[in-house]
Short mmCIF file of C-alpha atoms in Angstrom, two decimals:
data_model
loop_
_atom_site.label_atom_id
_atom_site.label_comp_id
_atom_site.label_asym_id
_atom_site.label_seq_id
_atom_site.Cartn_x
_atom_site.Cartn_y
_atom_site.Cartn_z
CA MET A 284 58.77 119.46 115.75
CA ARG A 285 57.43 121.10 118.92
CA LEU A 286 54.15 122.89 118.27
CA ALA A 287 52.38 125.70 120.08
CA VAL A 288 48.75 125.64 118.98
CA ILE A 289 46.97 128.97 119.36
CA GLY A 290 43.20 128.61 118.98
CA ALA A 291 41.19 125.67 120.26
CA GLY A 292 38.29 125.52 117.81
CA ALA A 293 37.65 122.53 115.57
CA VAL A 294 40.93 122.99 113.68
CA GLY A 295 43.14 123.71 116.70
CA ARG A 296 41.74 120.73 118.61
CA SER A 297 42.27 118.41 115.62
CA VAL A 298 45.88 119.59 115.29
CA VAL A 299 46.41 118.78 118.99
CA GLU A 300 44.84 115.34 118.55
CA LEU A 301 46.62 114.39 115.31
CA ALA A 302 50.09 115.93 115.80
CA GLY A 303 51.47 112.73 117.40
CA GLU A 304 50.48 110.66 114.33
CA TYR A 305 52.62 112.97 112.21
CA GLY A 306 55.59 112.71 114.57
CA HIS A 307 55.20 116.09 116.25
CA GLU A 308 54.74 117.10 119.84
CA VAL A 309 52.35 119.76 121.13
CA VAL A 310 54.10 121.76 123.84
CA ALA A 311 51.50 124.48 124.35
CA VAL A 312 47.84 125.10 123.60
CA ALA A 313 45.93 128.35 124.04
CA ASP A 314 42.41 129.53 123.47
CA SER A 315 41.23 133.10 123.94
CA SER A 316 41.17 132.94 127.74
CA SER A 317 43.43 130.11 128.89
CA ALA A 318 46.44 127.98 128.04
CA THR A 319 48.31 124.87 128.96
CA VAL A 320 52.05 124.63 128.61
CA ALA A 321 54.05 121.41 128.91
CA ASP A 322 56.49 121.54 131.81
CA GLY A 323 58.03 118.15 131.19
CA THR A 324 56.12 116.45 133.98
CA ASP A 325 52.43 116.49 133.12
CA GLY A 326 52.82 115.20 129.56
CA ARG A 327 52.41 111.74 128.17
CA ALA A 328 54.71 108.98 129.32
CA GLY A 329 58.14 109.51 127.82
CA GLY A 330 57.07 112.66 125.98
CA ILE A 331 57.66 116.33 126.55
CA GLY A 332 54.31 117.53 125.23
CA VAL A 333 50.92 118.16 126.69
CA ASP A 334 48.38 115.31 126.89
CA PRO A 335 46.14 115.86 123.86
CA ASP A 336 43.21 113.93 125.29
CA ALA A 337 43.27 115.91 128.51
CA VAL A 338 43.34 119.23 126.64
CA VAL A 339 40.45 118.30 124.36
CA ALA A 340 38.40 116.89 127.27
CA ARG A 341 38.95 119.99 129.37
CA LYS A 342 37.95 122.26 126.49
CA ALA A 343 34.76 120.22 126.03
CA GLU A 344 33.87 120.07 129.71
CA ARG A 345 34.96 123.43 131.05
CA GLY A 346 35.49 125.59 127.98
CA ILE A 347 39.16 126.19 128.82
CA VAL A 348 42.32 124.37 127.84
CA GLY A 349 44.31 124.83 131.06
CA ASP A 350 45.18 127.06 133.99
CA ALA A 351 47.90 129.10 132.36
CA ASP A 352 47.63 132.50 130.67
CA PRO A 353 47.37 132.57 126.83
CA ASP A 354 50.61 134.61 126.75
CA ASP A 355 52.43 131.69 128.40
CA ALA A 356 51.69 129.58 125.32
CA LEU A 357 53.16 132.27 123.06
CA ALA A 358 56.29 132.29 125.25
CA ALA A 359 56.65 128.49 125.31
CA ASP A 360 59.64 126.73 123.82
CA TYR A 361 58.23 125.65 120.45
CA ASP A 362 59.57 125.25 116.91
CA VAL A 363 56.36 126.05 115.05
CA LEU A 364 53.46 128.22 116.11
CA VAL A 365 50.13 127.05 114.69
CA GLU A 366 47.76 130.04 114.32
CA ALA A 367 44.23 128.64 114.36
CA THR A 368 42.23 131.48 115.91
CA PRO A 369 39.09 132.73 114.14
CA THR A 370 39.63 134.80 110.98
CA THR A 371 39.41 138.54 111.55
CA LEU A 372 39.46 141.25 108.91
CA GLY A 373 41.19 144.64 108.77
CA ASP A 374 44.22 144.52 111.09
CA ALA A 375 43.76 140.71 111.30
CA GLU A 376 44.41 140.76 115.05
CA PRO A 377 45.17 138.95 117.27
CA GLY A 378 46.31 136.39 114.68
CA PHE A 379 48.79 138.75 113.04
CA SER A 380 50.59 139.49 116.32
CA HIS A 381 50.75 135.80 117.22
CA VAL A 382 52.54 135.10 113.94
CA THR A 383 54.94 138.04 114.20
CA ALA A 384 55.71 137.08 117.81
CA ALA A 385 56.89 133.69 116.52
CA LEU A 386 58.90 135.25 113.68
CA GLU A 387 60.59 137.71 116.06
CA ARG A 388 61.85 134.69 117.99
CA ASP A 389 63.07 133.16 114.70
CA ARG A 390 60.44 130.42 114.91
CA HIS A 391 58.14 129.24 112.13
CA ALA A 392 54.41 129.88 111.92
CA VAL A 393 51.72 127.84 110.17
CA LEU A 394 48.40 129.58 109.67
CA ALA A 395 44.90 128.17 109.42
CA ASN A 396 43.61 131.73 110.01
CA LYS A 397 42.96 133.54 106.73
CA GLY A 398 43.00 137.08 108.14
CA PRO A 399 46.75 137.84 108.26
CA VAL A 400 47.50 136.28 104.86
CA ALA A 401 44.55 137.95 103.14
CA GLU A 402 44.63 141.35 104.79
CA ARG A 403 48.32 141.94 105.66
CA PHE A 404 50.36 139.83 103.27
CA GLY A 405 52.97 142.56 102.73
CA ASP A 406 53.48 143.07 106.47
CA LEU A 407 53.84 139.32 106.92
CA ARG A 408 56.43 139.09 104.12
CA ALA A 409 58.41 141.92 105.71
CA ALA A 410 58.35 140.13 109.09
CA VAL A 411 59.53 136.92 107.41
CA ASP A 412 62.40 138.78 105.73
CA ASP A 413 63.66 139.92 109.15
CA SER A 414 63.43 136.44 110.64
CA ASP A 415 65.06 133.03 110.36
CA GLY A 416 61.54 131.62 110.63
CA GLU A 417 59.16 130.96 107.75
CA ILE A 418 55.40 131.02 107.35
CA ARG A 419 53.12 128.53 105.62
CA PHE A 420 49.34 128.72 105.15
CA GLU A 421 48.07 125.78 103.11
CA ALA A 422 45.09 125.34 105.45
CA THR A 423 43.75 128.82 104.66
CA VAL A 424 42.65 127.82 101.13
CA GLY A 425 40.39 124.87 100.40
CA GLY A 426 40.83 122.95 103.68
CA ALA A 427 42.35 119.57 102.86
CA ILE A 428 43.04 120.51 99.23
CA PRO A 429 46.74 121.25 98.57
CA ALA A 430 46.07 124.45 96.62
CA VAL A 431 48.92 126.70 97.75
CA SER A 432 51.61 124.03 97.63
CA THR A 433 50.48 122.89 94.17
CA VAL A 434 50.73 126.47 92.90
CA GLU A 435 54.19 126.70 94.51
CA ASP A 436 55.26 123.40 92.92
CA ILE A 437 54.18 124.57 89.48
CA GLU A 438 55.73 127.97 90.28
CA PRO A 439 53.45 131.00 90.48
CA GLY A 440 55.07 132.53 87.38
CA HIS A 441 53.71 129.61 85.37
CA VAL A 442 50.20 129.77 86.76
CA THR A 443 47.85 132.10 84.90
CA ALA A 444 44.77 131.69 87.07
CA VAL A 445 43.35 129.73 89.96
CA ARG A 446 39.59 129.34 90.22
CA GLY A 447 37.16 127.08 91.94
CA VAL A 448 34.45 126.40 94.45
CA LEU A 449 35.95 127.47 97.76
CA ASN A 450 33.01 127.63 100.14
CA GLY A 451 31.20 124.46 101.13
CA THR A 452 28.25 126.22 102.75
CA ALA A 453 27.36 128.24 99.66
CA ASN A 454 27.90 125.17 97.48
CA PHE A 455 25.65 123.06 99.68
CA ILE A 456 22.88 125.65 99.44
CA LEU A 457 23.14 125.97 95.64
CA THR A 458 23.26 122.18 95.23
CA ARG A 459 20.14 121.68 97.36
CA MET A 460 18.26 124.54 95.70
CA ALA A 461 18.89 123.00 92.28
CA ALA A 462 18.15 119.43 93.36
CA GLU A 463 14.97 120.13 95.31
CA GLY A 464 13.63 123.18 93.50
CA LEU A 465 13.57 125.05 96.80
CA ASP A 466 14.24 128.69 97.53
CA TYR A 467 17.27 130.07 99.33
CA ASP A 468 15.60 130.69 102.72
CA HIS A 469 14.26 127.16 102.94
CA VAL A 470 17.59 125.53 102.10
CA LEU A 471 19.51 127.88 104.42
CA ALA A 472 17.32 126.78 107.35
CA GLU A 473 18.03 123.15 106.46
CA ALA A 474 21.77 123.85 106.23
CA GLN A 475 21.68 125.53 109.65
CA ASP A 476 19.88 122.50 111.14
CA LEU A 477 22.58 120.24 109.71
CA GLY A 478 25.37 122.46 111.06
CA VAL A 479 26.55 123.18 107.50
CA ALA A 480 25.69 126.88 107.85
CA GLU A 481 26.31 129.16 110.82
CA ALA A 482 23.51 131.01 112.61
CA ASP A 483 24.82 134.11 110.83
CA PRO A 484 25.73 132.75 107.40
CA SER A 485 26.82 136.11 105.92
CA PHE A 486 30.53 135.28 105.78
CA ASP A 487 29.81 132.24 103.60
CA VAL A 488 26.78 133.21 101.50
CA ASP A 489 27.91 136.77 100.75
CA GLY A 490 31.12 135.39 99.26
CA THR A 491 33.52 136.93 101.83
CA ASP A 492 35.09 133.61 102.82
CA ALA A 493 35.65 132.55 99.20
CA ALA A 494 37.01 136.02 98.43
CA LEU A 495 39.58 135.84 101.25
CA LYS A 496 40.83 132.52 99.85
CA CYS A 497 41.11 134.01 96.38
CA VAL A 498 42.91 137.07 97.77
CA ILE A 499 45.42 134.72 99.39
CA LEU A 500 45.91 132.90 96.07
CA ALA A 501 46.29 136.24 94.27
CA ASN A 502 49.03 137.19 96.75
CA VAL A 503 50.76 133.85 96.19
CA LEU A 504 50.62 134.40 92.42
CA SER A 505 51.63 138.04 92.59
CA PHE A 506 54.53 137.72 95.05
CA GLY A 507 55.63 134.35 93.65
CA ALA A 508 56.01 135.66 90.12
CA VAL A 509 58.60 138.35 90.93
CA ASP A 510 62.08 138.31 92.44
CA ASP A 511 61.70 141.61 94.23
CA PRO A 512 58.76 141.60 96.68
CA ASP A 513 58.56 145.39 96.40
CA ALA A 514 57.53 144.93 92.78
CA ALA A 515 54.64 142.63 93.65
CA ARG A 516 51.11 143.85 93.92
CA GLU A 517 49.59 143.17 97.34
CA PHE A 518 45.93 142.14 97.48
CA THR A 519 43.46 142.57 100.32
CA LEU A 520 39.74 141.91 100.52
CA ALA A 521 39.15 145.48 99.34
CA ASP A 522 40.64 144.53 95.94
CA ALA A 523 38.15 141.72 95.39
CA ASP A 524 35.00 142.06 93.29
CA VAL A 525 32.53 140.01 95.34
CA SER A 526 28.90 139.04 95.00
CA GLY A 527 27.21 136.27 96.91
CA ILE A 528 24.32 133.85 96.49
CA ARG A 529 21.81 135.27 98.98
CA ASP A 530 19.38 136.60 96.38
CA VAL A 531 19.71 133.89 93.70
CA PRO A 532 16.10 132.76 93.13
CA GLY A 533 15.11 129.11 92.71
CA SER A 534 13.71 130.00 89.29
CA ALA A 535 17.19 130.93 88.06
CA LEU A 536 18.48 127.49 89.00
CA ARG A 537 15.55 125.85 87.23
CA LEU A 538 16.23 127.81 84.04
CA ALA A 539 19.88 126.80 84.26
CA ALA A 540 18.96 123.13 84.75
CA GLU A 541 16.65 123.17 81.70
CA ASP A 542 19.71 124.02 79.66
CA GLY A 543 22.04 121.42 81.24
CA ARG A 544 23.71 124.00 83.46
CA THR A 545 23.84 124.95 87.08
CA VAL A 546 25.04 127.84 89.25
CA ARG A 547 28.11 127.70 91.46
CA LEU A 548 29.78 130.38 93.58
CA ILE A 549 33.07 130.57 91.71
CA GLY A 550 36.14 132.41 92.94
CA GLU A 551 38.87 133.39 90.50
CA ALA A 552 42.31 134.76 91.22
CA THR A 553 45.05 135.89 88.88
CA GLY A 554 48.07 138.04 89.68
CA GLU A 555 45.91 141.03 88.69
CA THR A 556 42.31 140.39 89.71
CA VAL A 557 40.14 138.68 92.30
CA ARG A 558 36.53 137.98 91.57
CA VAL A 559 33.86 135.94 93.36
CA ALA A 560 30.38 135.57 91.88
CA PRO A 561 27.67 133.03 91.14
CA ARG A 562 28.47 131.68 87.68
CA LEU A 563 26.81 129.38 85.18
CA VAL A 564 28.69 126.12 84.71
CA PRO A 565 27.82 122.88 82.90
CA GLU A 566 25.70 120.74 85.22
CA ASN A 567 28.01 117.73 84.91
CA GLY A 568 31.17 119.76 84.48
CA THR A 569 34.29 119.56 86.59
CA LEU A 570 33.52 122.67 88.61
CA ALA A 571 29.95 121.62 89.49
CA VAL A 572 30.98 119.75 92.64
CA SER A 573 28.11 118.77 94.95
CA GLY A 574 27.25 119.54 98.55
CA THR A 575 30.04 120.78 100.77
CA GLN A 576 32.80 119.63 98.37
CA ASN A 577 35.34 122.15 97.17
CA ILE A 578 37.39 122.19 93.97
CA VAL A 579 40.45 124.15 92.94
CA GLN A 580 41.27 124.48 89.25
CA ILE A 581 44.76 125.69 88.34
CA GLU A 582 45.43 127.10 84.89
CA THR A 583 49.08 126.77 83.90
CA THR A 584 51.22 127.87 80.98
CA HIS A 585 52.97 124.53 80.38
CA ALA A 586 51.09 121.92 82.37
CA GLY A 587 47.54 122.48 81.14
CA ARG A 588 44.74 122.57 83.63
CA LEU A 589 44.82 120.82 86.98
CA ASN A 590 41.78 120.06 89.11
CA ILE A 591 41.87 119.06 92.76
CA SER A 592 38.63 118.47 94.61
CA GLY A 593 37.97 117.43 98.17
CA ARG A 594 36.81 118.58 101.55
CA GLY A 595 37.22 122.29 101.96
CA ALA A 596 36.49 122.45 105.68
CA GLY A 597 36.35 120.35 108.82
CA GLY A 598 38.66 119.90 111.81
CA PRO A 599 40.72 116.83 110.78
CA GLU A 600 40.75 117.83 107.09
CA THR A 601 42.11 121.30 107.81
CA ALA A 602 44.46 119.94 110.48
CA SER A 603 45.92 117.62 107.84
CA ALA A 604 46.84 120.67 105.76
CA VAL A 605 48.36 122.34 108.85
CA LEU A 606 50.43 119.27 109.69
CA GLY A 607 51.50 118.94 106.06
CA ASP A 608 52.88 122.46 106.31
CA VAL A 609 54.67 121.61 109.55
CA GLY A 610 56.27 118.67 107.73
CA ARG A 611 57.53 120.98 104.98
CA LEU A 612 59.27 123.14 107.58
CA GLU A 613 61.36 120.27 108.95
CA MET B 44 29.74 120.61 46.47
CA SER B 45 31.22 120.75 42.96
CA ASP B 46 27.81 120.40 41.34
CA ARG B 47 26.66 123.49 43.15
CA ARG B 48 29.55 125.58 41.94
CA ASP B 49 27.85 125.79 38.57
CA GLY B 50 24.62 127.06 40.05
CA ALA B 51 26.33 130.22 41.16
CA PRO B 52 23.36 132.43 42.10
CA GLU B 53 21.76 129.74 44.20
CA ALA B 54 24.97 128.61 45.86
CA ALA B 55 26.00 132.14 46.58
CA LEU B 56 23.02 132.59 48.87
CA ASP B 57 24.34 129.85 51.06
CA ALA B 58 27.36 131.37 52.72
CA GLU B 59 28.97 128.24 54.06
CA ASP B 60 28.64 126.22 50.88
CA ALA B 61 29.86 129.09 48.81
CA ALA B 62 32.87 129.65 51.03
CA ASP B 63 33.64 125.94 50.98
CA SER B 64 33.55 125.66 47.23
CA ALA B 65 35.59 128.79 46.77
CA ALA B 66 38.25 127.44 49.12
CA ALA B 67 38.12 123.99 47.54
CA GLY B 68 38.78 125.59 44.18
CA SER B 69 41.92 127.23 45.43
CA ALA B 70 44.92 124.91 45.31
CA ASP B 71 46.82 126.32 48.27
CA ALA B 72 43.87 126.99 50.60
CA ALA B 73 44.78 125.28 53.85
CA SER B 74 41.37 125.35 55.45
CA PRO B 75 37.80 125.87 54.28
CA ASP B 76 37.45 129.13 56.18
CA GLY B 77 40.40 130.49 54.25
CA GLY B 78 42.47 130.96 57.41
CA HIS B 79 45.75 130.44 55.56
CA ALA B 80 44.73 131.37 52.04
CA ALA B 81 45.53 135.03 52.57
CA ALA B 82 45.21 136.19 49.00
CA ALA B 83 42.38 134.00 47.70
CA PRO B 84 39.05 135.79 47.42
CA SER B 85 36.07 133.87 48.75
CA THR B 86 32.34 134.44 48.80
CA HIS B 87 30.85 136.17 51.81
CA THR B 88 27.29 136.72 52.90
CA VAL B 89 26.46 139.81 54.91
CA ARG B 90 23.08 140.46 56.48
CA LEU B 91 22.27 144.12 56.84
CA GLU B 92 19.45 146.03 58.45
CA LEU B 93 18.23 149.05 56.54
CA VAL B 94 15.88 151.84 57.46
CA ASP B 95 12.95 151.89 55.01
CA GLU B 96 13.96 155.11 53.23
CA PRO B 97 14.98 155.87 49.64
CA GLY B 98 18.68 155.59 48.90
CA GLN B 99 19.49 153.35 51.86
CA LEU B 100 20.28 150.29 49.78
CA LEU B 101 22.61 152.16 47.47
CA ALA B 102 24.36 153.73 50.46
CA ALA B 103 24.90 150.27 51.88
CA LEU B 104 26.36 148.86 48.65
CA HIS B 105 28.93 151.61 48.16
CA PRO B 106 31.27 150.52 50.95
CA ILE B 107 31.35 147.03 49.44
CA ALA B 108 32.20 148.13 45.90
CA ASP B 109 34.53 150.93 47.07
CA ASN B 110 36.63 148.49 49.11
CA GLY B 111 37.20 145.94 46.38
CA GLY B 112 34.25 143.63 46.99
CA ASN B 113 32.82 141.94 43.89
CA LEU B 114 29.03 141.97 44.29
CA LEU B 115 27.35 138.67 43.42
CA SER B 116 23.76 138.97 44.58
CA ILE B 117 21.44 141.09 46.67
CA TYR B 118 18.39 139.70 48.37
CA HIS B 119 16.16 142.51 49.54
CA GLU B 120 13.49 141.12 51.86
CA ARG B 121 11.14 144.03 51.55
CA GLY B 122 8.16 142.13 52.93
CA ASN B 123 9.99 141.19 56.15
CA LYS B 124 10.86 143.37 59.11
CA THR B 125 13.54 142.81 61.75
CA PRO B 126 12.54 143.07 65.44
CA ARG B 127 13.60 146.71 65.24
CA GLY B 128 11.22 147.40 62.38
CA ARG B 129 13.91 147.57 59.71
CA ILE B 130 14.33 145.75 56.45
CA PRO B 131 16.73 142.84 56.25
CA VAL B 132 18.99 142.69 53.22
CA GLU B 133 21.31 139.85 52.36
CA VAL B 134 24.30 140.68 50.19
CA ASP B 135 26.73 138.20 48.66
CA PHE B 136 30.10 139.30 47.39
CA GLU B 137 33.57 138.01 46.73
CA ALA B 138 36.52 139.45 48.62
CA THR B 139 39.82 138.42 50.16
CA PRO B 140 39.73 137.98 53.94
CA GLU B 141 41.53 141.32 54.48
CA ARG B 142 39.18 143.16 52.16
CA PHE B 143 36.24 141.51 53.84
CA GLU B 144 37.24 142.92 57.24
CA GLU B 145 37.67 146.37 55.69
CA ILE B 146 34.25 146.16 54.05
CA VAL B 147 32.50 145.21 57.27
CA ASP B 148 34.30 148.02 59.10
CA ALA B 149 33.37 150.46 56.32
CA LEU B 150 29.72 149.41 56.47
CA ARG B 151 29.65 149.93 60.20
CA SER B 152 31.35 153.29 60.01
CA GLU B 153 28.76 154.38 57.41
CA GLY B 154 26.14 153.64 60.06
CA VAL B 155 24.85 150.51 58.33
CA ASN B 156 23.77 147.94 60.88
CA VAL B 157 25.53 144.66 60.06
CA MET B 158 23.53 141.90 61.70
CA GLN B 159 25.63 139.04 60.47
CA ALA B 160 28.73 139.02 58.37
CA GLY B 161 29.68 135.58 57.20
CA THR B 162 29.35 132.59 59.48
CA GLU B 163 32.44 133.45 61.47
CA ARG B 164 31.13 136.81 62.66
CA TYR B 165 28.80 135.34 65.28
CA ALA B 166 31.17 132.58 66.19
CA GLU B 167 30.65 132.57 69.93
CA GLU B 168 27.58 131.55 71.80
CA VAL B 169 27.13 132.47 75.41
CA THR B 170 24.37 131.64 77.88
CA LEU B 171 23.70 133.72 80.97
CA LEU B 172 21.03 134.24 83.61
CA LEU B 173 19.42 137.49 84.63
CA PHE B 174 17.29 137.84 87.71
CA GLY B 175 15.53 140.55 89.65
CA HIS B 176 12.54 142.69 88.78
CA LEU B 177 12.83 141.81 85.11
CA ILE B 178 9.27 142.61 84.16
CA ASP B 179 8.92 145.83 86.14
CA THR B 180 12.13 147.04 84.54
CA ASP B 181 10.79 146.37 81.02
CA LEU B 182 12.22 143.10 79.78
CA SER B 183 11.66 143.93 76.13
CA ASP B 184 13.63 147.15 76.54
CA THR B 185 16.39 145.15 78.25
CA LEU B 186 16.50 142.72 75.34
CA SER B 187 16.45 145.34 72.63
CA ARG B 188 19.25 147.23 74.34
CA ILE B 189 21.35 144.06 74.41
CA GLU B 190 20.47 143.64 70.71
CA ALA B 191 21.58 147.20 70.09
CA CYS B 192 25.06 146.41 71.41
CA GLU B 193 27.24 145.68 68.41
CA SER B 194 28.99 142.71 69.93
CA ALA B 195 26.06 140.36 70.29
CA SER B 196 22.53 139.49 69.38
CA VAL B 197 19.93 137.71 71.50
CA ALA B 198 19.30 134.26 70.07
CA ASP B 199 16.96 132.84 72.68
CA VAL B 200 15.16 133.91 75.86
CA SER B 201 13.44 131.79 78.52
CA LEU B 202 11.58 133.52 81.32
CA ALA B 203 10.48 132.13 84.68
CA ALA B 204 8.22 134.25 86.88
CA PRO B 205 6.82 131.73 89.36
CA GLN B 206 5.55 134.39 91.75
CA GLY B 207 3.87 136.59 89.19
CA THR B 208 5.10 139.53 87.22
CA GLU B 209 5.61 141.89 90.16
CA GLU B 210 7.99 139.62 92.07
CA VAL B 211 11.53 138.55 91.33
CA SER B 212 11.78 136.61 88.10
CA SER B 213 14.60 134.98 86.17
CA ALA B 214 15.54 134.77 82.53
CA ARG B 215 18.00 132.63 80.64
CA LEU B 216 19.50 134.37 77.63
CA ARG B 217 21.45 132.82 74.81
CA LEU B 218 23.57 135.41 73.05
CA GLU B 219 25.44 135.07 69.83
CA ALA B 220 28.57 137.13 70.04
CA ARG B 221 30.97 138.14 67.32
CA ALA B 222 34.27 136.31 67.36
CA GLY B 223 36.44 137.56 70.21
CA GLU B 224 33.73 139.88 71.52
CA THR B 225 32.08 137.72 74.14
CA ASP B 226 33.75 139.70 76.92
CA ALA B 227 32.52 142.97 75.42
CA ALA B 228 29.01 141.56 75.13
CA LEU B 229 29.06 140.40 78.75
CA ALA B 230 30.37 143.78 79.87
CA ALA B 231 27.46 145.47 78.06
CA VAL B 232 24.96 143.16 79.77
CA ARG B 233 26.62 143.84 83.14
CA GLU B 234 26.36 147.57 82.66
CA LEU B 235 22.72 147.36 81.67
CA ALA B 236 21.97 145.10 84.63
CA ASP B 237 23.66 147.56 87.00
CA GLU B 238 21.54 150.37 85.64
CA LYS B 239 18.32 148.38 86.09
CA GLU B 240 19.40 146.83 89.40
CA LEU B 241 19.24 143.34 87.95
CA ARG B 242 21.71 140.59 88.76
CA VAL B 243 23.64 138.68 86.12
CA VAL B 244 24.92 135.15 86.48
CA GLU B 245 27.66 135.05 83.90
CA PRO B 246 29.05 131.88 82.41
CA LEU B 247 32.65 130.95 82.99
CA THR B 248 33.89 131.83 79.53
CA GLY B 249 36.95 130.22 78.09
CA VAL B 250 36.53 127.39 80.55
CA ASP B 251 34.78 124.32 79.20
CA ALA B 252 34.48 123.24 82.82
#
């Protein structure tokens, strides 16, 4: 498949680097201010795509991916558009327009950007209905963990709930607080030094990121369980009941530990509700994954309970989910 | 167990043993809790809380007799007081499972506080954390208001206030909830916490994670 990769952060760059290993060719790459588009001459020997090493090196050295305009990448001759720009809320732009631009040309889109799938799922479905292209978004939930495709394999109508630990930053902080008996502020500073938490950690520690993932799962469950999309309930972040971990005191974790329990930021999605909150779980239980690990637990009507844990973030991990989606579109 | 069946008054005070022997004596009882023995009467122990006023005990016994319960023994612990300053009374009676439900409902609708009705009534245990200004917002009031909720009683409390009583502190609560009423108990705690601006860390119920 020929890929146009929009967004050159950790995920976008990893997709560019790894696409060849999966048998795909990157024909265009764009970041917010620049682009490079393969013209059949400046690519690798014998290939039609752009040179991945050159794109990544240029981004690292000069902060741009090429001399072309970002719109040129959107207009390139690709089969699949990979939307890997930063997640935005509300109208989910510019990611939403990138995806619909691909669908209008009857091309596929694979999203690593949570915004369009969490905030405008109904609009996306409508755009897909009018197109010969499809969308996939495995990378938006749980990084490397195949959460969406597992739910699809089981069939959403036979999944009663999906829950889990879906934010590595919050999980790292809770794990360290419990292990070291330290307070939130201390552990947050450590996480920021290690690059596990952003300078502004709000998105992670207030539960927004986990909530977006659960909203996406709720949409998958809701739309997947009915034949007529008009009958499905659409979820957005506004439908989620969210509380974060910012004010959880160290003493609460100590009291939990005394009783063989611990606290994890757990997200839960059904076809009716979305909830993210710190919850008490058994200290050595399945959901009490450590550090930046994520886990997705799927509750089914006929197949019992499934647990999948793994890395919920990271460039190559998330790119592997993106490229898995590209493979499913072939 | 069979030797204790003869010592009826003594055995009757022990709800589980009494229920076991009653079920064992019934040929078609499928399980000791009488789950399938619909018609067989078994012995039940109910713990009530009474206000220390004349006539209260009689008022509490009427709903049992009126609904087909066969009274076996009454243990009136007049010297003891419950945390709410009331008198605990333990009543043993025989009834079929259906009658038993009706009796407990009748007691409650008469305003009698049923603390414990047979072993199955407080079948669910749930542990949760509360944190915030627990002490400034009157922890004992918080606990007694959870107690006052019909779905659950507070079995155990651990408090941690490492920065003194005026700072944020945490508590771990173990609640005993009536069968099927854990969600109602948690909702009551949530509502109370909202009112007092406390935070609740709820367990994942129904998930033996």
